Amino acid sequence: VVTIAGLRLAGLGGIFRGQVWMPPEASRVESATDYLAKCGKGNYWRGGLPRRHRSTIFPQTYNALLRQHADVLVSHEAPACHPHGFEAIDTLIAAMGVQRAFHGHHHQSTAYPNTGPYRIFGLGACAVATIEGEFLPSVLTCPDPDEGG
């Protein structure tokens, strides 16, 4: 969590993986350190986590965020308002007192209906949005997914 221009911004990168934690199921390990202790040194990549788990959400990281406050949450995983989202992200939004939440992962820009004290937005590939959730024309050139990009 960092403060920028008076707003507290939190970030939760990565995805939930069943080998570690797939909410709402109980976690199999709590931290990257625990995972390393279980996976064996033959599975290490460059002396640390296997490449696959460098983008895994570990409960230890999630629980540390639960104890903090933020105005904005940016996550890769979606909250439950998305058909493939997670209640765990909703829980995080509520616990942190978030007013705006932005997620990626599903490659569609979406402004979800306002159903509570916060707003949620999904950002598609190369999407740009204001803090209020207004989608702006992207200045980035993105590969067309229909053309194998």
mmCIF file with all atom_site columns, C-alpha atoms in Angstrom:
data_model
loop_
_atom_site.group_PDB
_atom_site.id
_atom_site.type_symbol
_atom_site.label_atom_id
_atom_site.label_alt_id
_atom_site.label_comp_id
_atom_site.label_asym_id
_atom_site.label_entity_id
_atom_site.label_seq_id
_atom_site.pdbx_PDB_ins_code
_atom_site.Cartn_x
_atom_site.Cartn_y
_atom_site.Cartn_z
_atom_site.occupancy
_atom_site.B_iso_or_equiv
_atom_site.pdbx_formal_charge
_atom_site.auth_seq_id
_atom_site.auth_comp_id
_atom_site.auth_asym_id
_atom_site.auth_atom_id
_atom_site.pdbx_PDB_model_num
ATOM 1   C CA . VAL A 1 1   ? 0.000   0.000   0.000   1.00 0.00 ? 1   VAL A CA 1
ATOM 2   C CA . VAL A 1 2   ? 1.388   3.375   -1.037  1.00 0.00 ? 2   VAL A CA 1
ATOM 3   C CA . THR A 1 3   ? 0.079   6.923   -0.887  1.00 0.00 ? 3   THR A CA 1
ATOM 4   C CA . ILE A 1 4   ? 0.029   8.860   -4.151  1.00 0.00 ? 4   ILE A CA 1
ATOM 5   C CA . ALA A 1 5   ? -1.586  12.300  -4.466  1.00 0.00 ? 5   ALA A CA 1
ATOM 6   C CA . GLY A 1 6   ? -3.366  11.728  -1.156  1.00 0.00 ? 6   GLY A CA 1
ATOM 7   C CA . LEU A 1 7   ? -4.891  8.382   -2.191  1.00 0.00 ? 7   LEU A CA 1
ATOM 8   C CA . ARG A 1 8   ? -3.887  5.112   -0.557  1.00 0.00 ? 8   ARG A CA 1
ATOM 9   C CA . LEU A 1 9   ? -3.379  2.559   -3.343  1.00 0.00 ? 9   LEU A CA 1
ATOM 10  C CA . ALA A 1 10  ? -3.046  -1.173  -2.727  1.00 0.00 ? 10  ALA A CA 1
ATOM 11  C CA . GLY A 1 11  ? -1.911  -3.759  -5.228  1.00 0.00 ? 11  GLY A CA 1
ATOM 12  C CA . LEU A 1 12  ? -2.450  -7.514  -5.252  1.00 0.00 ? 12  LEU A CA 1
ATOM 13  C CA . GLY A 1 13  ? -0.767  -9.032  -8.255  1.00 0.00 ? 13  GLY A CA 1
ATOM 14  C CA . GLY A 1 14  ? -0.917  -12.666 -9.193  1.00 0.00 ? 14  GLY A CA 1
ATOM 15  C CA . ILE A 1 15  ? -3.507  -15.374 -9.342  1.00 0.00 ? 15  ILE A CA 1
ATOM 16  C CA . PHE A 1 16  ? -4.953  -18.021 -7.070  1.00 0.00 ? 16  PHE A CA 1
ATOM 17  C CA . ARG A 1 17  ? -3.524  -21.499 -7.781  1.00 0.00 ? 17  ARG A CA 1
ATOM 18  C CA . GLY A 1 18  ? -4.893  -24.736 -6.385  1.00 0.00 ? 18  GLY A CA 1
ATOM 19  C CA . GLN A 1 19  ? -1.443  -26.009 -5.371  1.00 0.00 ? 19  GLN A CA 1
ATOM 20  C CA . VAL A 1 20  ? -1.268  -23.109 -2.906  1.00 0.00 ? 20  VAL A CA 1
ATOM 21  C CA . TRP A 1 21  ? -4.720  -21.618 -2.341  1.00 0.00 ? 21  TRP A CA 1
ATOM 22  C CA . MET A 1 22  ? -7.962  -21.579 -4.318  1.00 0.00 ? 22  MET A CA 1
ATOM 23  C CA . PRO A 1 23  ? -10.562 -19.703 -2.271  1.00 0.00 ? 23  PRO A CA 1
ATOM 24  C CA . PRO A 1 24  ? -12.927 -20.561 -0.754  1.00 0.00 ? 24  PRO A CA 1
ATOM 25  C CA . GLU A 1 25  ? -10.941 -23.745 -0.040  1.00 0.00 ? 25  GLU A CA 1
ATOM 26  C CA . ALA A 1 26  ? -8.428  -23.772 2.808   1.00 0.00 ? 26  ALA A CA 1
ATOM 27  C CA . SER A 1 27  ? -4.871  -22.953 1.800   1.00 0.00 ? 27  SER A CA 1
ATOM 28  C CA . ARG A 1 28  ? -2.337  -25.751 1.370   1.00 0.00 ? 28  ARG A CA 1
ATOM 29  C CA . VAL A 1 29  ? 0.577   -23.494 2.351   1.00 0.00 ? 29  VAL A CA 1
ATOM 30  C CA . GLU A 1 30  ? 0.659   -20.019 3.878   1.00 0.00 ? 30  GLU A CA 1
ATOM 31  C CA . SER A 1 31  ? 3.724   -18.394 2.366   1.00 0.00 ? 31  SER A CA 1
ATOM 32  C CA . ALA A 1 32  ? 6.344   -18.634 -0.338  1.00 0.00 ? 32  ALA A CA 1
ATOM 33  C CA . THR A 1 33  ? 8.777   -19.832 2.320   1.00 0.00 ? 33  THR A CA 1
ATOM 34  C CA . ASP A 1 34  ? 6.408   -22.664 3.278   1.00 0.00 ? 34  ASP A CA 1
ATOM 35  C CA . TYR A 1 35  ? 6.011   -23.627 -0.370  1.00 0.00 ? 35  TYR A CA 1
ATOM 36  C CA . LEU A 1 36  ? 9.785   -23.722 -0.869  1.00 0.00 ? 36  LEU A CA 1
ATOM 37  C CA . ALA A 1 37  ? 10.140  -26.002 2.153   1.00 0.00 ? 37  ALA A CA 1
ATOM 38  C CA . LYS A 1 38  ? 7.633   -28.447 0.612   1.00 0.00 ? 38  LYS A CA 1
ATOM 39  C CA . CYS A 1 39  ? 8.513   -28.386 -3.083  1.00 0.00 ? 39  CYS A CA 1
ATOM 40  C CA . GLY A 1 40  ? 12.130  -29.537 -2.830  1.00 0.00 ? 40  GLY A CA 1
ATOM 41  C CA . LYS A 1 41  ? 15.277  -27.821 -4.081  1.00 0.00 ? 41  LYS A CA 1
ATOM 42  C CA . GLY A 1 42  ? 15.059  -29.631 -7.415  1.00 0.00 ? 42  GLY A CA 1
ATOM 43  C CA . ASN A 1 43  ? 11.993  -27.515 -8.208  1.00 0.00 ? 43  ASN A CA 1
ATOM 44  C CA . TYR A 1 44  ? 13.595  -24.171 -7.353  1.00 0.00 ? 44  TYR A CA 1
ATOM 45  C CA . TRP A 1 45  ? 14.084  -21.700 -10.180 1.00 0.00 ? 45  TRP A CA 1
ATOM 46  C CA . ARG A 1 46  ? 17.128  -19.460 -9.880  1.00 0.00 ? 46  ARG A CA 1
ATOM 47  C CA . GLY A 1 47  ? 17.373  -20.311 -6.207  1.00 0.00 ? 47  GLY A CA 1
ATOM 48  C CA . GLY A 1 48  ? 13.759  -19.456 -5.351  1.00 0.00 ? 48  GLY A CA 1
ATOM 49  C CA . LEU A 1 49  ? 10.155  -20.174 -6.157  1.00 0.00 ? 49  LEU A CA 1
ATOM 50  C CA . PRO A 1 50  ? 9.423   -22.215 -9.264  1.00 0.00 ? 50  PRO A CA 1
ATOM 51  C CA . ARG A 1 51  ? 8.580   -19.890 -12.168 1.00 0.00 ? 51  ARG A CA 1
ATOM 52  C CA . ARG A 1 52  ? 4.915   -20.925 -12.085 1.00 0.00 ? 52  ARG A CA 1
ATOM 53  C CA . HIS A 1 53  ? 4.520   -19.714 -8.515  1.00 0.00 ? 53  HIS A CA 1
ATOM 54  C CA . ARG A 1 54  ? 6.232   -16.363 -8.941  1.00 0.00 ? 54  ARG A CA 1
ATOM 55  C CA . SER A 1 55  ? 2.764   -15.040 -9.820  1.00 0.00 ? 55  SER A CA 1
ATOM 56  C CA . THR A 1 56  ? 0.845   -17.006 -7.163  1.00 0.00 ? 56  THR A CA 1
ATOM 57  C CA . ILE A 1 57  ? -1.135  -15.246 -4.438  1.00 0.00 ? 57  ILE A CA 1
ATOM 58  C CA . PHE A 1 58  ? -0.004  -16.631 -1.088  1.00 0.00 ? 58  PHE A CA 1
ATOM 59  C CA . PRO A 1 59  ? -2.307  -16.311 1.942   1.00 0.00 ? 59  PRO A CA 1
ATOM 60  C CA . GLN A 1 60  ? 0.437   -14.504 3.862   1.00 0.00 ? 60  GLN A CA 1
ATOM 61  C CA . THR A 1 61  ? 0.382   -11.633 1.341   1.00 0.00 ? 61  THR A CA 1
ATOM 62  C CA . TYR A 1 62  ? -3.416  -11.526 1.245   1.00 0.00 ? 62  TYR A CA 1
ATOM 63  C CA . ASN A 1 63  ? -3.682  -11.542 5.061   1.00 0.00 ? 63  ASN A CA 1
ATOM 64  C CA . ALA A 1 64  ? -1.156  -8.716  5.353   1.00 0.00 ? 64  ALA A CA 1
ATOM 65  C CA . LEU A 1 65  ? -3.360  -6.585  3.084   1.00 0.00 ? 65  LEU A CA 1
ATOM 66  C CA . LEU A 1 66  ? -6.473  -7.427  5.138   1.00 0.00 ? 66  LEU A CA 1
ATOM 67  C CA . ARG A 1 67  ? -4.946  -5.488  8.048   1.00 0.00 ? 67  ARG A CA 1
ATOM 68  C CA . GLN A 1 68  ? -4.347  -2.312  6.039   1.00 0.00 ? 68  GLN A CA 1
ATOM 69  C CA . HIS A 1 69  ? -6.467  0.540   4.696   1.00 0.00 ? 69  HIS A CA 1
ATOM 70  C CA . ALA A 1 70  ? -6.649  1.669   1.064   1.00 0.00 ? 70  ALA A CA 1
ATOM 71  C CA . ASP A 1 71  ? -8.847  3.897   -1.055  1.00 0.00 ? 71  ASP A CA 1
ATOM 72  C CA . VAL A 1 72  ? -8.096  1.954   -4.245  1.00 0.00 ? 72  VAL A CA 1
ATOM 73  C CA . LEU A 1 73  ? -7.300  -1.716  -4.846  1.00 0.00 ? 73  LEU A CA 1
ATOM 74  C CA . VAL A 1 74  ? -5.682  -2.872  -8.080  1.00 0.00 ? 74  VAL A CA 1
ATOM 75  C CA . SER A 1 75  ? -5.672  -6.644  -8.481  1.00 0.00 ? 75  SER A CA 1
ATOM 76  C CA . HIS A 1 76  ? -5.166  -9.172  -11.197 1.00 0.00 ? 76  HIS A CA 1
ATOM 77  C CA . GLU A 1 77  ? -7.907  -11.491 -9.906  1.00 0.00 ? 77  GLU A CA 1
ATOM 78  C CA . ALA A 1 78  ? -11.515 -10.342 -10.128 1.00 0.00 ? 78  ALA A CA 1
ATOM 79  C CA . PRO A 1 79  ? -14.053 -10.037 -7.311  1.00 0.00 ? 79  PRO A CA 1
ATOM 80  C CA . ALA A 1 80  ? -17.199 -12.160 -7.219  1.00 0.00 ? 80  ALA A CA 1
ATOM 81  C CA . CYS A 1 81  ? -19.216 -9.808  -9.452  1.00 0.00 ? 81  CYS A CA 1
ATOM 82  C CA . HIS A 1 82  ? -17.295 -11.375 -12.356 1.00 0.00 ? 82  HIS A CA 1
ATOM 83  C CA . PRO A 1 83  ? -18.437 -14.915 -13.296 1.00 0.00 ? 83  PRO A CA 1
ATOM 84  C CA . HIS A 1 84  ? -14.903 -16.216 -12.640 1.00 0.00 ? 84  HIS A CA 1
ATOM 85  C CA . GLY A 1 85  ? -14.179 -13.928 -9.702  1.00 0.00 ? 85  GLY A CA 1
ATOM 86  C CA . PHE A 1 86  ? -13.564 -14.615 -6.026  1.00 0.00 ? 86  PHE A CA 1
ATOM 87  C CA . GLU A 1 87  ? -15.378 -13.690 -2.815  1.00 0.00 ? 87  GLU A CA 1
ATOM 88  C CA . ALA A 1 88  ? -11.905 -13.417 -1.263  1.00 0.00 ? 88  ALA A CA 1
ATOM 89  C CA . ILE A 1 89  ? -11.348 -10.251 -3.326  1.00 0.00 ? 89  ILE A CA 1
ATOM 90  C CA . ASP A 1 90  ? -14.712 -8.860  -2.113  1.00 0.00 ? 90  ASP A CA 1
ATOM 91  C CA . THR A 1 91  ? -13.638 -9.597  1.462   1.00 0.00 ? 91  THR A CA 1
ATOM 92  C CA . LEU A 1 92  ? -10.373 -7.755  0.874   1.00 0.00 ? 92  LEU A CA 1
ATOM 93  C CA . ILE A 1 93  ? -12.182 -4.740  -0.632  1.00 0.00 ? 93  ILE A CA 1
ATOM 94  C CA . ALA A 1 94  ? -14.523 -4.498  2.358   1.00 0.00 ? 94  ALA A CA 1
ATOM 95  C CA . ALA A 1 95  ? -11.839 -5.070  5.015   1.00 0.00 ? 95  ALA A CA 1
ATOM 96  C CA . MET A 1 96  ? -9.554  -2.410  3.535   1.00 0.00 ? 96  MET A CA 1
ATOM 97  C CA . GLY A 1 97  ? -12.340 0.176   3.144   1.00 0.00 ? 97  GLY A CA 1
ATOM 98  C CA . VAL A 1 98  ? -11.697 0.425   -0.596  1.00 0.00 ? 98  VAL A CA 1
ATOM 99  C CA . GLN A 1 99  ? -13.786 2.931   -2.582  1.00 0.00 ? 99  GLN A CA 1
ATOM 100 C CA . ARG A 1 100 ? -12.634 1.856   -6.060  1.00 0.00 ? 100 ARG A CA 1
ATOM 101 C CA . ALA A 1 101 ? -11.343 -1.521  -7.200  1.00 0.00 ? 101 ALA A CA 1
ATOM 102 C CA . PHE A 1 102 ? -9.790  -2.305  -10.567 1.00 0.00 ? 102 PHE A CA 1
ATOM 103 C CA . HIS A 1 103 ? -8.965  -5.799  -11.809 1.00 0.00 ? 103 HIS A CA 1
ATOM 104 C CA . GLY A 1 104 ? -7.469  -7.374  -14.903 1.00 0.00 ? 104 GLY A CA 1
ATOM 105 C CA . HIS A 1 105 ? -7.126  -11.057 -15.842 1.00 0.00 ? 105 HIS A CA 1
ATOM 106 C CA . HIS A 1 106 ? -10.274 -11.380 -17.965 1.00 0.00 ? 106 HIS A CA 1
ATOM 107 C CA . HIS A 1 107 ? -9.366  -9.042  -20.841 1.00 0.00 ? 107 HIS A CA 1
ATOM 108 C CA . GLN A 1 108 ? -12.669 -7.139  -20.870 1.00 0.00 ? 108 GLN A CA 1
ATOM 109 C CA . SER A 1 109 ? -13.261 -3.570  -19.787 1.00 0.00 ? 109 SER A CA 1
ATOM 110 C CA . THR A 1 110 ? -16.316 -3.512  -17.555 1.00 0.00 ? 110 THR A CA 1
ATOM 111 C CA . ALA A 1 111 ? -17.903 -1.043  -15.160 1.00 0.00 ? 111 ALA A CA 1
ATOM 112 C CA . TYR A 1 112 ? -19.896 -3.245  -12.797 1.00 0.00 ? 112 TYR A CA 1
ATOM 113 C CA . PRO A 1 113 ? -23.217 -1.974  -11.421 1.00 0.00 ? 113 PRO A CA 1
ATOM 114 C CA . ASN A 1 114 ? -22.796 0.005   -8.211  1.00 0.00 ? 114 ASN A CA 1
ATOM 115 C CA . THR A 1 115 ? -24.228 -2.235  -5.494  1.00 0.00 ? 115 THR A CA 1
ATOM 116 C CA . GLY A 1 116 ? -22.454 -0.992  -2.395  1.00 0.00 ? 116 GLY A CA 1
ATOM 117 C CA . PRO A 1 117 ? -20.114 1.581   -0.899  1.00 0.00 ? 117 PRO A CA 1
ATOM 118 C CA . TYR A 1 118 ? -17.462 0.934   -3.562  1.00 0.00 ? 118 TYR A CA 1
ATOM 119 C CA . ARG A 1 119 ? -17.200 0.724   -7.358  1.00 0.00 ? 119 ARG A CA 1
ATOM 120 C CA . ILE A 1 120 ? -15.518 -2.098  -9.273  1.00 0.00 ? 120 ILE A CA 1
ATOM 121 C CA . PHE A 1 121 ? -14.043 -1.961  -12.757 1.00 0.00 ? 121 PHE A CA 1
ATOM 122 C CA . GLY A 1 122 ? -12.505 -4.639  -14.948 1.00 0.00 ? 122 GLY A CA 1
ATOM 123 C CA . LEU A 1 123 ? -9.741  -3.474  -17.269 1.00 0.00 ? 123 LEU A CA 1
ATOM 124 C CA . GLY A 1 124 ? -9.235  -5.220  -20.580 1.00 0.00 ? 124 GLY A CA 1
ATOM 125 C CA . ALA A 1 125 ? -5.902  -5.717  -22.309 1.00 0.00 ? 125 ALA A CA 1
ATOM 126 C CA . CYS A 1 126 ? -4.121  -2.343  -22.627 1.00 0.00 ? 126 CYS A CA 1
ATOM 127 C CA . ALA A 1 127 ? -7.130  -0.525  -21.118 1.00 0.00 ? 127 ALA A CA 1
ATOM 128 C CA . VAL A 1 128 ? -6.699  2.812   -19.389 1.00 0.00 ? 128 VAL A CA 1
ATOM 129 C CA . ALA A 1 129 ? -9.192  4.266   -16.900 1.00 0.00 ? 129 ALA A CA 1
ATOM 130 C CA . THR A 1 130 ? -9.409  7.286   -14.646 1.00 0.00 ? 130 THR A CA 1
ATOM 131 C CA . ILE A 1 131 ? -9.705  6.863   -10.887 1.00 0.00 ? 131 ILE A CA 1
ATOM 132 C CA . GLU A 1 132 ? -13.438 7.447   -11.358 1.00 0.00 ? 132 GLU A CA 1
ATOM 133 C CA . GLY A 1 133 ? -13.623 4.478   -13.744 1.00 0.00 ? 133 GLY A CA 1
ATOM 134 C CA . GLU A 1 134 ? -13.960 6.377   -17.004 1.00 0.00 ? 134 GLU A CA 1
ATOM 135 C CA . PHE A 1 135 ? -12.360 4.293   -19.758 1.00 0.00 ? 135 PHE A CA 1
ATOM 136 C CA . LEU A 1 136 ? -10.000 6.302   -21.935 1.00 0.00 ? 136 LEU A CA 1
ATOM 137 C CA . PRO A 1 137 ? -8.732  5.588   -25.430 1.00 0.00 ? 137 PRO A CA 1
ATOM 138 C CA . SER A 1 138 ? -5.506  3.651   -25.075 1.00 0.00 ? 138 SER A CA 1
ATOM 139 C CA . VAL A 1 139 ? -2.318  5.180   -26.432 1.00 0.00 ? 139 VAL A CA 1
ATOM 140 C CA . LEU A 1 140 ? -0.723  1.721   -26.406 1.00 0.00 ? 140 LEU A CA 1
ATOM 141 C CA . THR A 1 141 ? -0.669  -0.582  -29.375 1.00 0.00 ? 141 THR A CA 1
ATOM 142 C CA . CYS A 1 142 ? -1.963  -3.973  -28.311 1.00 0.00 ? 142 CYS A CA 1
ATOM 143 C CA . PRO A 1 143 ? -1.864  -7.170  -30.311 1.00 0.00 ? 143 PRO A CA 1
ATOM 144 C CA . ASP A 1 144 ? -5.242  -8.199  -31.655 1.00 0.00 ? 144 ASP A CA 1
ATOM 145 C CA . PRO A 1 145 ? -6.197  -11.406 -29.787 1.00 0.00 ? 145 PRO A CA 1
ATOM 146 C CA . ASP A 1 146 ? -8.277  -12.493 -32.799 1.00 0.00 ? 146 ASP A CA 1
ATOM 147 C CA . GLU A 1 147 ? -5.123  -12.456 -34.907 1.00 0.00 ? 147 GLU A CA 1
ATOM 148 C CA . GLY A 1 148 ? -3.093  -14.615 -32.536 1.00 0.00 ? 148 GLY A CA 1
ATOM 149 C CA . GLY A 1 149 ? -1.467  -11.627 -30.788 1.00 0.00 ? 149 GLY A CA 1
#
